[in-house]
mmCIF file of C-alpha atoms in Angstrom:
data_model
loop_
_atom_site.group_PDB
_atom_site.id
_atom_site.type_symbol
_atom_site.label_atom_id
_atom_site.label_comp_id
_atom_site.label_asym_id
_atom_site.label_seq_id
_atom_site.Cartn_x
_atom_site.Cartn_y
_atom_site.Cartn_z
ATOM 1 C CA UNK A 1 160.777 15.794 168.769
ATOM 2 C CA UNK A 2 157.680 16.904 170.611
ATOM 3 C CA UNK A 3 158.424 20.189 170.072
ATOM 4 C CA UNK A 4 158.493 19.971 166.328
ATOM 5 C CA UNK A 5 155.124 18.336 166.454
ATOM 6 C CA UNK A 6 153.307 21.343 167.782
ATOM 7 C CA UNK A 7 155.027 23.694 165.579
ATOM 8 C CA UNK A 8 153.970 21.881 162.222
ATOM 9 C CA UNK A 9 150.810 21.587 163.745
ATOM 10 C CA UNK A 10 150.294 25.445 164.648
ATOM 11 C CA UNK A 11 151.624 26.046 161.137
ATOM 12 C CA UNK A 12 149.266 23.575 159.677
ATOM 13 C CA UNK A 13 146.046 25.285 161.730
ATOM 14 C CA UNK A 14 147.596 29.268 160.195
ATOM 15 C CA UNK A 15 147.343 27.712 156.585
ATOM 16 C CA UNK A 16 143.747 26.612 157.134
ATOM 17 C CA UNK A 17 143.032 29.692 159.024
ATOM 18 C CA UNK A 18 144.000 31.774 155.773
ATOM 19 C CA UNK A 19 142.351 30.064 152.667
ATOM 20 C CA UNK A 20 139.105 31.089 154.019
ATOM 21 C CA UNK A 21 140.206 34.522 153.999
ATOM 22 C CA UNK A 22 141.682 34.794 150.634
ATOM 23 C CA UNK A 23 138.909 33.204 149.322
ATOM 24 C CA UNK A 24 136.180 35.587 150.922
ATOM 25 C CA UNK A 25 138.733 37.976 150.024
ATOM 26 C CA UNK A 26 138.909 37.269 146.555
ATOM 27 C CA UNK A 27 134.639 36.934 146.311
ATOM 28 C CA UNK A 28 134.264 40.054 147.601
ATOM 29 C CA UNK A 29 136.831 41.632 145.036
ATOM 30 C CA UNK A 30 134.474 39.396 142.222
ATOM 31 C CA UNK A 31 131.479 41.065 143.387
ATOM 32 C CA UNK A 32 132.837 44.614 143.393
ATOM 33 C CA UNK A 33 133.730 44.193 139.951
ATOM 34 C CA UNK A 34 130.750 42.893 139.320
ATOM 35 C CA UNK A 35 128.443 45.551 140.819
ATOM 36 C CA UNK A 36 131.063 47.908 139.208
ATOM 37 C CA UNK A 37 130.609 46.287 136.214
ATOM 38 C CA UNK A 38 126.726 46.429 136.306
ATOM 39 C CA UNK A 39 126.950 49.814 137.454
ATOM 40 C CA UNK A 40 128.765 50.676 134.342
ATOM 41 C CA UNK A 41 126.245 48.693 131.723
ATOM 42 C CA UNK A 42 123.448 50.458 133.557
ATOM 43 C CA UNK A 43 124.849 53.669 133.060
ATOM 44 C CA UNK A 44 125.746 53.038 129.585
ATOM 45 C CA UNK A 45 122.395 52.099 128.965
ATOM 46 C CA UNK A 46 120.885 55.159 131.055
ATOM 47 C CA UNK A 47 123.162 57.223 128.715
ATOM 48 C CA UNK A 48 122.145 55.672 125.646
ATOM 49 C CA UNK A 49 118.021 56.477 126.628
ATOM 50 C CA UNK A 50 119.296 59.684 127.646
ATOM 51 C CA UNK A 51 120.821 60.561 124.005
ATOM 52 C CA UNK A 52 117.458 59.241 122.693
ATOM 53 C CA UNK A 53 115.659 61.126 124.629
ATOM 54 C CA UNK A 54 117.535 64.379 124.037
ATOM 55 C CA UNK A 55 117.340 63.549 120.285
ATOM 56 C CA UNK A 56 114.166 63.112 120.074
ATOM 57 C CA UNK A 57 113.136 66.021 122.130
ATOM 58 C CA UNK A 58 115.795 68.061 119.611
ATOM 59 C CA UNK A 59 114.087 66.331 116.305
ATOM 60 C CA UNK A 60 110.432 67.476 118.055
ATOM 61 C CA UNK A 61 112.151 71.098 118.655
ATOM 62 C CA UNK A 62 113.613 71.651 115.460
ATOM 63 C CA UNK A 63 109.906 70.413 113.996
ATOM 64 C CA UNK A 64 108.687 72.781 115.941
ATOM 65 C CA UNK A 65 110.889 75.846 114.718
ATOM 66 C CA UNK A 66 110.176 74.689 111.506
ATOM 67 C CA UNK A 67 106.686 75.045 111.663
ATOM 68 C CA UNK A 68 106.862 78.124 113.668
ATOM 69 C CA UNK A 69 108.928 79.403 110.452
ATOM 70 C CA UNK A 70 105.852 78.310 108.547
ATOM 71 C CA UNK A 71 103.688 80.066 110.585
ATOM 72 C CA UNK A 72 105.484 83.685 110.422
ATOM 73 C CA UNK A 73 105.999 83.691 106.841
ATOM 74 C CA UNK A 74 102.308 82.522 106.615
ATOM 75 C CA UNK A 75 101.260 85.294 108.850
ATOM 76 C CA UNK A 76 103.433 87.478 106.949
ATOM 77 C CA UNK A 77 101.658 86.744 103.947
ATOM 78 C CA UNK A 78 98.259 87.275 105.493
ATOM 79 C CA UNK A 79 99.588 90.665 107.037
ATOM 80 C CA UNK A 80 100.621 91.819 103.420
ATOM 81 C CA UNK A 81 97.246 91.122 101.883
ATOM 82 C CA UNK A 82 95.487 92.795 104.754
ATOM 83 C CA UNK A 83 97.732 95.838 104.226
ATOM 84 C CA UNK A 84 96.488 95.939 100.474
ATOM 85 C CA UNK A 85 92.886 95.558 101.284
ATOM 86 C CA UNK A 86 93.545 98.353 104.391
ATOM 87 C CA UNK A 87 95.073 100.406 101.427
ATOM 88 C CA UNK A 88 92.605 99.674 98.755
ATOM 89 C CA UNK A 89 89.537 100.459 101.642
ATOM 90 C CA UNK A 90 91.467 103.666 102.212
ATOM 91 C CA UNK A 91 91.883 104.676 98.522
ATOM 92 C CA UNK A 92 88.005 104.035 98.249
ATOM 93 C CA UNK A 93 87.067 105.980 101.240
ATOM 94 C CA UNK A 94 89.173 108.828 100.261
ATOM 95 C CA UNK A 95 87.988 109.035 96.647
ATOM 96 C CA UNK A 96 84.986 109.140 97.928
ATOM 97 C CA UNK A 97 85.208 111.838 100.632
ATOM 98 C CA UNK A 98 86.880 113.647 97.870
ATOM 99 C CA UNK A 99 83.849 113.321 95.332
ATOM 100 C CA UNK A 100 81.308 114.553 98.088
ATOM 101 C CA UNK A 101 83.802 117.006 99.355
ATOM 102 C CA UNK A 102 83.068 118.691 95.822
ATOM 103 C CA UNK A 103 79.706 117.579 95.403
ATOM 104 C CA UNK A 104 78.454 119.759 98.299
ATOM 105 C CA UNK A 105 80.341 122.596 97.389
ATOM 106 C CA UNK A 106 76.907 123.588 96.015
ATOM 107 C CA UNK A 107 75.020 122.955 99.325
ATOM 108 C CA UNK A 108 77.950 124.787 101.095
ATOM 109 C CA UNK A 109 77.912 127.932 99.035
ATOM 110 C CA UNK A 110 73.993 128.040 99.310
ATOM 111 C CA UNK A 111 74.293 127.704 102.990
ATOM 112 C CA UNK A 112 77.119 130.404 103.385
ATOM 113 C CA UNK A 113 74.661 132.875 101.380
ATOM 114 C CA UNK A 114 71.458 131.758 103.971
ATOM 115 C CA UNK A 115 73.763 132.263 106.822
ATOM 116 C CA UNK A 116 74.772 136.015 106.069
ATOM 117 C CA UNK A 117 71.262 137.020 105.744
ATOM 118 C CA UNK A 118 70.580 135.251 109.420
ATOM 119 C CA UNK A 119 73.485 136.797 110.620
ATOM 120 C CA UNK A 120 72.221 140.808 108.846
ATOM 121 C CA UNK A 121 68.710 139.607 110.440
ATOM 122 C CA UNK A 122 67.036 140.386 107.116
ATOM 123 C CA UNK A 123 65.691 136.981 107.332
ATOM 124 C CA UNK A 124 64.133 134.050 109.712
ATOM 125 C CA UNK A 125 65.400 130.840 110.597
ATOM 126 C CA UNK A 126 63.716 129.057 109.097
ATOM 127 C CA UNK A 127 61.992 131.296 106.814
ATOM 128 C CA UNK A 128 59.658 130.341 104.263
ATOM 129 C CA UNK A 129 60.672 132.800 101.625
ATOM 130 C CA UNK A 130 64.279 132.013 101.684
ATOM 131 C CA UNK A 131 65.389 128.576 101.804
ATOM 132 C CA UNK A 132 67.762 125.930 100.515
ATOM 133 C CA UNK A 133 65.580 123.654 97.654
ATOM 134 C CA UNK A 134 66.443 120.006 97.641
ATOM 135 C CA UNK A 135 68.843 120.561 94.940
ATOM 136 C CA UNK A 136 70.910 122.626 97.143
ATOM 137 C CA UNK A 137 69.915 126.315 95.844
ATOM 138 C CA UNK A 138 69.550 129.415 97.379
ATOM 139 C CA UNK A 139 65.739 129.950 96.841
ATOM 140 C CA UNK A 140 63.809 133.511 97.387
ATOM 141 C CA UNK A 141 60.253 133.852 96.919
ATOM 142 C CA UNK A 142 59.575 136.234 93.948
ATOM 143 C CA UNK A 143 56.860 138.621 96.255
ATOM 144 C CA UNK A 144 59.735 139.124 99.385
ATOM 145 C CA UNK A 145 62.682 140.576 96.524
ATOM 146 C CA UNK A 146 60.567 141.877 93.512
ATOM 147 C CA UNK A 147 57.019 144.479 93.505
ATOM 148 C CA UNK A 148 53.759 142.912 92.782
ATOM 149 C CA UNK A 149 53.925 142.438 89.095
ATOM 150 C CA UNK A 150 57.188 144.053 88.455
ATOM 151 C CA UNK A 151 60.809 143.454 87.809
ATOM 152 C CA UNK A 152 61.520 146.347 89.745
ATOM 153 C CA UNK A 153 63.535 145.425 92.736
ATOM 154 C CA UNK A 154 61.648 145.686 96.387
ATOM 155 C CA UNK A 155 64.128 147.900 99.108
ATOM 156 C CA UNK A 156 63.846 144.688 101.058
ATOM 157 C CA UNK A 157 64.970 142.707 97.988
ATOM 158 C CA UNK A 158 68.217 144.679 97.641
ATOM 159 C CA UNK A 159 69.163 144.752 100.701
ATOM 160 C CA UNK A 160 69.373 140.859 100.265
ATOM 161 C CA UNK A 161 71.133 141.174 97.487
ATOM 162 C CA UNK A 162 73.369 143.567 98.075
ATOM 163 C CA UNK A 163 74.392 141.419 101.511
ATOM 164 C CA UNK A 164 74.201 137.967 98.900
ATOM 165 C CA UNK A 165 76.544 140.002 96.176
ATOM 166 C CA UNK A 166 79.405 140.405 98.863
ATOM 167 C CA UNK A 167 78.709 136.992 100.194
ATOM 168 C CA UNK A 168 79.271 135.459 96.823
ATOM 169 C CA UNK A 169 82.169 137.984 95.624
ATOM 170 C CA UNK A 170 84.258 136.219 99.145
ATOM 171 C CA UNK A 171 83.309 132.713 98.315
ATOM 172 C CA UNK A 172 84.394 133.546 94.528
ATOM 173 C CA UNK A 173 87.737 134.595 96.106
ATOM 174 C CA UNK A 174 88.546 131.072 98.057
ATOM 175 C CA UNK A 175 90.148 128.612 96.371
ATOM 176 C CA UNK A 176 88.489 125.879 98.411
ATOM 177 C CA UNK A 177 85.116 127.357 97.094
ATOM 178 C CA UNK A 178 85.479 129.980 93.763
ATOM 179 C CA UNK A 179 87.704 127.311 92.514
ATOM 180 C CA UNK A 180 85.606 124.490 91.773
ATOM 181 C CA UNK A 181 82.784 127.081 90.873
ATOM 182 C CA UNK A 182 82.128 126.930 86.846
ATOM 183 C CA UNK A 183 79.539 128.936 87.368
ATOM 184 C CA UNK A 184 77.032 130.481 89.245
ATOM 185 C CA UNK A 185 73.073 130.522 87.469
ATOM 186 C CA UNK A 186 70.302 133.131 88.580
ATOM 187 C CA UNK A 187 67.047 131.650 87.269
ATOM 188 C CA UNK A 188 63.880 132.701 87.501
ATOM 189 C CA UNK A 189 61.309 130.722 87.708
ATOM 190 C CA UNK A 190 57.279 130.813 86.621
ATOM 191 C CA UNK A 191 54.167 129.823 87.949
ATOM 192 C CA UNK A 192 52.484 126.750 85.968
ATOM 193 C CA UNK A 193 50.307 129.070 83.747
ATOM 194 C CA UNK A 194 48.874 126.385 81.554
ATOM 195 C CA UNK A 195 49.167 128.423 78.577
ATOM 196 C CA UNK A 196 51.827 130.538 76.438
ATOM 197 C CA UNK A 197 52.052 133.722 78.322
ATOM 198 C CA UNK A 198 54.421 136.142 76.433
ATOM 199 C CA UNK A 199 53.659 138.673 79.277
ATOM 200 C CA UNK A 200 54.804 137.178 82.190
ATOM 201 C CA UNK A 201 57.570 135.560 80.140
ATOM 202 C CA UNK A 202 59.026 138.545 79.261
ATOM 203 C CA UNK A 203 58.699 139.418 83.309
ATOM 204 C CA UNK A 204 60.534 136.611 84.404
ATOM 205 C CA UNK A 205 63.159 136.882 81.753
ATOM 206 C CA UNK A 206 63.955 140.234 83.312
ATOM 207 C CA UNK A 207 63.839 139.715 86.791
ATOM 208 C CA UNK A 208 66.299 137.100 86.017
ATOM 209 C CA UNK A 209 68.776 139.703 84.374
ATOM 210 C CA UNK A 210 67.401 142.598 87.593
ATOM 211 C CA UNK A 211 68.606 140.265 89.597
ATOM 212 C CA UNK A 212 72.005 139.487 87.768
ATOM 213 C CA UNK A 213 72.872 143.128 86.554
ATOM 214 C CA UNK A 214 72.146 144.703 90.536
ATOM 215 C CA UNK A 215 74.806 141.725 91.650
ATOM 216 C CA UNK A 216 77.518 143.343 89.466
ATOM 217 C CA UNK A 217 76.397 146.966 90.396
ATOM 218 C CA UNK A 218 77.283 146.254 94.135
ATOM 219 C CA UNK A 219 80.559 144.391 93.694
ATOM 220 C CA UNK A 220 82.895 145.467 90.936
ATOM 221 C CA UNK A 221 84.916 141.928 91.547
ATOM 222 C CA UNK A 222 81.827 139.715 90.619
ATOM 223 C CA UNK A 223 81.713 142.026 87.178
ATOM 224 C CA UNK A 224 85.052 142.540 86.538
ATOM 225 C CA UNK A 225 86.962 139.471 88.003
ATOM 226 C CA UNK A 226 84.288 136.666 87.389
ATOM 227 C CA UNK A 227 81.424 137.940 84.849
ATOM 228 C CA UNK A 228 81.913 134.835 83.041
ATOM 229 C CA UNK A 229 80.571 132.616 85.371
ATOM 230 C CA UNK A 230 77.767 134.102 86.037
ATOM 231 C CA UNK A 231 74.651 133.380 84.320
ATOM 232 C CA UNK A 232 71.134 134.403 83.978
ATOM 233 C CA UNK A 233 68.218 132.135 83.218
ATOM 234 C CA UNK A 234 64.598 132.526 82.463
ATOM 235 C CA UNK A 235 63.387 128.377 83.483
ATOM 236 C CA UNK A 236 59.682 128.997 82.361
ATOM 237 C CA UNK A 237 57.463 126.690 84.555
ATOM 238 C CA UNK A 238 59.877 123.793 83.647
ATOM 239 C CA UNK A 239 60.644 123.086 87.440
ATOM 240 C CA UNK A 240 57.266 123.346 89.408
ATOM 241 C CA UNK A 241 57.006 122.884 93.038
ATOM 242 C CA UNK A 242 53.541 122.535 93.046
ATOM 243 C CA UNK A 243 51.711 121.633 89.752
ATOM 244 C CA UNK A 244 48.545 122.184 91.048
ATOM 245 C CA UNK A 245 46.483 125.446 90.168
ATOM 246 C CA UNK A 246 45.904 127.435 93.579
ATOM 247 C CA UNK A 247 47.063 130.447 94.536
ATOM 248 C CA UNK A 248 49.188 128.321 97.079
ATOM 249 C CA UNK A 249 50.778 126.908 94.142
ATOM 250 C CA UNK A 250 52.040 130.332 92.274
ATOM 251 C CA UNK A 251 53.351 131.755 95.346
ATOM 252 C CA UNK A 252 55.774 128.663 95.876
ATOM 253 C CA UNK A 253 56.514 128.111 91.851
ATOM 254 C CA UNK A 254 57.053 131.638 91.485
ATOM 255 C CA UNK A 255 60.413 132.181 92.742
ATOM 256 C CA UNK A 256 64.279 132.991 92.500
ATOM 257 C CA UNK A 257 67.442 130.192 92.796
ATOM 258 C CA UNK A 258 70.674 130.597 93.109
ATOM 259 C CA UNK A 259 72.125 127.510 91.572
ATOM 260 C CA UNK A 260 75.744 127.046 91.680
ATOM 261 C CA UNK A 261 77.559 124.527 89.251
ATOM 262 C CA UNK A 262 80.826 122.714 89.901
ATOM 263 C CA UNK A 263 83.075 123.014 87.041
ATOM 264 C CA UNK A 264 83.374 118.783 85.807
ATOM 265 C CA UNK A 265 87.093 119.614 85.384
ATOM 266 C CA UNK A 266 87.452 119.107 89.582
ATOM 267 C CA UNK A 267 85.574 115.811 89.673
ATOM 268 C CA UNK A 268 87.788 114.738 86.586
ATOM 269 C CA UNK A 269 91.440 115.751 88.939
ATOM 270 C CA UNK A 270 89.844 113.470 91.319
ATOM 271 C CA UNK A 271 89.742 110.781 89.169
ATOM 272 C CA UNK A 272 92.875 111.333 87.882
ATOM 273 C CA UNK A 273 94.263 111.390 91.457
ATOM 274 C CA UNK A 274 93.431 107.998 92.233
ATOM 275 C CA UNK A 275 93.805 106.329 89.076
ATOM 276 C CA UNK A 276 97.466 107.179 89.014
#
C-alpha cells in the first residue's frame, strides 16, 4: 500500500513537471508565428513602398524620355532652319563672289596689259604715264605713245602697243576673260580747252583710230576673229582729270584708256543662276 503511494505521487510530480513545458512550449511556437507573421506584414509593406517607389521612379523616367523626345525633335527643328539660313548665307555669298568675279574682269584685263609691259621693261612700276585710272582702265599719257602734236605713233609708243596687241589678242582667247568681254573701247581723250577746237578734235579723233587700226596690224586674230568688239572713241574733254587750266592739267587730261566692257548678258546668267 505504501508502495502505491509513492508511485501516484512521482506520477503526480511528472504531470506538474510537464505543463510548464508545453506551455512555454506552446508560447514560444505563438511568438514565432508571430514574429513570422510580422516579418511577413513588414515585408509586404516594404514591397508595396518598393513598387511605389519603382513606379514612380518609372513615371519620372518615362517623363523624362518624353521630354527628351521633345527636345530632339525641337533641336531638329532648330537644326533645319539653321541649315536654310547656312544655305540662304551661302547662296548670297556666292552670288555675290560671282557678280564681283565679273565685275573685275575689267580691273583684271587692265592689270594683265600693265603687267606685260613691266615684264618687256618698257615701263616703270609705278609709272606715271601708264597706269590703271580708278575706273579700272589701262591709261597712257598721250606725249609717251604719240609725237608732239601728231597722231603719228612714237617708236616707243608701238612698241607698247605692239606688246598690249598680243596681250589683249591672249586674253580675247580665254574663256574666263574674252568671254565676258563685249567689248573693248580705245578712247582718246582731250585737254579741257574751254572752247570748240575743230583742230585738236580732229587730232584726237585720229589718234583714237592710230591707235585702234596699229592693234589690228600686229595681230591678225584681234582683226579677223574679234573686230567687232573693238571700238574707237574720240571722249572730247568730257572726262577731265584735272579741270584746272595749267600745263599740269593738259598733260594728265590728255591721254589714252583702254576701257574694257563686260557684255550685261554674263551678269544676267548670274542672275539667272541663282534665281532658279
Amino acid at each position: 500500500m505504501k508502495k502505491g503511494r509513492e508511485s501516484y505521487i512521482r506520477l503526480n510530480e511528472e504531470k506538474t513537471l510537464i505543463w510548464p513545458i508545453i506551455t512555454v512550449s506552446a508560447l514560444a511556437l505563438v511568438l514565432v508565428l508571430i514574429i513570422l507573421l510580422t516579418f511577413s506584414m513588414f515585408d509586404s509593406i516594404k514591397g508595396d513602398m518598393n513598387r511605389k517607389i519603382i513606379d514612380s521612379k518609372l513615371t519620372e523616367a518615362t517623363a523624362g524620355l518624353a521630354k527628351d523626345e521633345q527636345d530632339r525633335k525641337s533641336l531638329q527643328v532648330e537644326l533645319a532652319k539653321l541649315k536654310e539660313e547656312v544655305k540662304d548665307y551661302n547662296t548670297i555669298r556666292n552670288f555675290t563672289e560671282d557678280l564681283n568675279t565679273v565685275k573685275n574682269i575689267e580691273v583684271q584685263i587692265a592689270n594683265r596689259l600693265k603687267k606685260r609691259l613691266i615684264d618687256k621693261k618698257l615701263i616703270n612700276d609705278p609709272d606715271a604715264n601708264v597706269y590703271i585710272s580708278p575706273k579700272g582702265n589701262l591709261t597712257l599719257s598721250d606725249s609717251y605713245i604719240f609725237e608732239p602734236n601728231n597722231s603719228v605713233l612714237s617708236s616707243n609708243g608701238q612698241k607698247i602697243l605692239e606688246h598690249i596687241a598680243s596681250e589683249l589678242e591672249s586674253i580675247m582667247k580665254e574663256n574666263s576673260l574674252g568671254l565676258y568681254v563685249e567689248f573693248v573701247e580705245i578712247q582718246s581723250h582731250m585737254a579741257n580747252a574751254g572752247v570748240y577746237d575743230a583742230k585738236n578734235i580732229m587730232l584726237s579723233t585720229q589718234r583714237a583710230s592710230g591707235v585702234l587700226n596699229f592693234l589690228f596690224e600686229k595681230s591678225a586674230v584681234l582683226r579677223d576673229t574679234y573686230y567687232q568688239k573693238f571700238i574707237s572713241t574720240n571722249m572730247l574733254n568730257t572726262r577731265l582729270i584735272d579741270s584746272t587750266d595749267s600745263k599740269e592739267a593738259e598733260v594728265k587730261n590728255k591721254r589714252m584708256e583702254i576701257a574694257v566692257l563686260i557684255d550685261p548678258a554674263a551678269y544676267q546668267a548670274i542672275v539667272e543662276k541663282y534665281s532658279k
